[in-house]
Amino acid sequence: MRILSGIQPSGTLHIGNYFGMMKPAIELQNDGETFLFIADLHSLTTLPTPDDLRERIIGVAVDFLACGIDPEKTVFFRQSDIPQVTELTWILNCSTSVGLLERAHSYKDKIAHGFIPNNGLFSYPVLMASDILIYNSNIVPVGKDQKQHVEITRDIALRFNNAYGEIFTIPEERIRETVAIVPGTDGQKMSKSYNNTIEIFGDEKAIKKKVMSIVSDSKGLDDPKDPDKCNIFALYRLFASEEQIKEMENKYRSGGFGYGHAKMALFDILHEYFAPYRQRRKELLNDMGYVNKVLADGAEKAWNEAELTMKKVKEAVGLL
Ligand code: ADP
Ligand code: TRP
């Protein structure tokens, strides 16, 4: 079983990325052969500066390795190291209807938020379909917001297979319902684009400040509170054991426990949770030769796999 996922190097990683995508991908390392890549071509759709892009690519590589990617189990690489993916994108573009892409929520959302779309943003799902299909992926672990992109991938694959024969494996998304959408400090989906993130590897003081800024209702210290309607609790439970969750629920319901206390408890638990990863990250930053070697080895494996698929695709469409 081939598991594949990608992450854009579009900024510092936050705990929404961690629970929505990194942790499931890292855990799945043990279930099958995992391919994980840094989607640097996708992030070009937002026109980063060259220096920013370079820095973020390496930043994401280091952060993922620090959080537990094991290069013995996972093929870890950069999307742009495999140019066959862009070649496949063109071929798939030619059998993908404009209407299918116009229905993509993430495209429509971005436009609704005032983005002036470039063609890359519009055909973003086709590049994503190529990522998934070129490596014959079965399972694609992503957050809920990416579900439709995997559905579009299935449409594209089925249409291609209908026209040219059984070339592509039909993939399925794997979504963790309980952590499907991690809320940000303002209660909306945590996202780099909404400026409401809590970083995994942020500076201690900055993280504390962000945790302290999480919005809550205006109930006073003594009032009983509903944990299920509270962002602080929603984040706390991601880090806590069953027992800690029950204890916290009781504190909320019995009153005399303020949102300030809850925020302190959240800060403490998340700071402790990421402590070993911070240590590993420090070590990696002092050994960039190792990080680059992991990416080069990953690219070599991915390249071989992509070549096999491209040969089949080119034969099917008449380019070979
Ligand atoms: P952002 O919204 O911050 O730009 P990305 O779009 O780069 O994040 O998302 C990278 C991965 O992390 C995707 O698989 C996405 O589904 C997941 N992800 C991002 N934000 C969240 C969130 N708040 N909750 C759950 N998963 C998320
Ligand atoms: N679009 C995904 C995101 O923004 C990243 C991505 C690109 C991806 N290609 C992929 C995820 C293929 C899974 C599979 O999060």
PDB file of C-alpha atoms and ligand atoms in Angstrom, residues 4-8 21 37 39 42 79 124 127-128 131-132 140-142 145-146 149-150, ligand 2:
ATOM      1  CA  LEU A   4       1.483   9.797  -0.120  1.00  0.00           C
ATOM      2  CA  SER A   5       1.140  13.340   1.071  1.00  0.00           C
ATOM      3  CA  GLY A   6       2.654  16.740   0.404  1.00  0.00           C
ATOM      4  CA  ILE A   7       3.025  20.000   2.241  1.00  0.00           C
ATOM      5  CA  GLN A   8       3.567  23.442   0.833  1.00  0.00           C
ATOM      6  CA  MET A  21      -1.320  16.273   8.244  1.00  0.00           C
ATOM      7  CA  PHE A  37       7.204  15.608  -0.412  1.00  0.00           C
ATOM      8  CA  ALA A  39       5.212  20.901  -2.577  1.00  0.00           C
ATOM      9  CA  HIS A  42       2.417  24.502  -5.548  1.00  0.00           C
ATOM     10  CA  GLN A  79       8.337  18.004  -5.589  1.00  0.00           C
ATOM     11  CA  TYR A 124      -3.472  23.715  -8.813  1.00  0.00           C
ATOM     12  CA  LEU A 127      -0.655  19.427 -10.380  1.00  0.00           C
ATOM     13  CA  MET A 128      -1.868  17.801  -7.166  1.00  0.00           C
ATOM     14  CA  ASP A 131       1.638  14.240  -7.566  1.00  0.00           C
ATOM     15  CA  ILE A 132      -0.752  11.597  -6.384  1.00  0.00           C
ATOM     16  CA  VAL A 140      -3.567  10.342   0.768  1.00  0.00           C
ATOM     17  CA  PRO A 141      -3.623  11.643   4.361  1.00  0.00           C
ATOM     18  CA  VAL A 142      -4.737  15.289   4.385  1.00  0.00           C
ATOM     19  CA  ASP A 145      -9.813  21.242   3.392  1.00  0.00           C
ATOM     20  CA  GLN A 146      -7.924  19.082   0.896  1.00  0.00           C
ATOM     21  CA  HIS A 149      -8.670  18.012  -4.241  1.00  0.00           C
ATOM     22  CA  VAL A 150      -8.358  14.257  -3.795  1.00  0.00           C
TER      23      VAL A 150
HETATM   24  N1  TRP B   2      -2.352  20.976  -1.693  1.00  0.00           N
HETATM   25  C1  TRP B   2      -1.788  20.420  -0.487  1.00  0.00           C
HETATM   26  C2  TRP B   2      -1.889  21.460   0.617  1.00  0.00           C
HETATM   27  O1  TRP B   2      -1.945  22.636   0.380  1.00  0.00           O
HETATM   28  C3  TRP B   2      -0.342  20.049  -0.672  1.00  0.00           C
HETATM   29  C4  TRP B   2      -0.203  18.994  -1.701  1.00  0.00           C
HETATM   30  C5  TRP B   2       0.295  19.138  -2.953  1.00  0.00           C
HETATM   31  C6  TRP B   2      -0.593  17.627  -1.564  1.00  0.00           C
HETATM   32  N2  TRP B   2       0.272  17.951  -3.618  1.00  0.00           N
HETATM   33  C7  TRP B   2      -0.274  17.008  -2.800  1.00  0.00           C
HETATM   34  C8  TRP B   2      -1.152  16.890  -0.525  1.00  0.00           C
HETATM   35  C9  TRP B   2      -0.545  15.651  -3.010  1.00  0.00           C
HETATM   36  C10 TRP B   2      -1.432  15.539  -0.746  1.00  0.00           C
HETATM   37  C11 TRP B   2      -1.116  14.934  -1.971  1.00  0.00           C
HETATM   38  O2  TRP B   2      -1.886  21.084   1.740  1.00  0.00           O
END
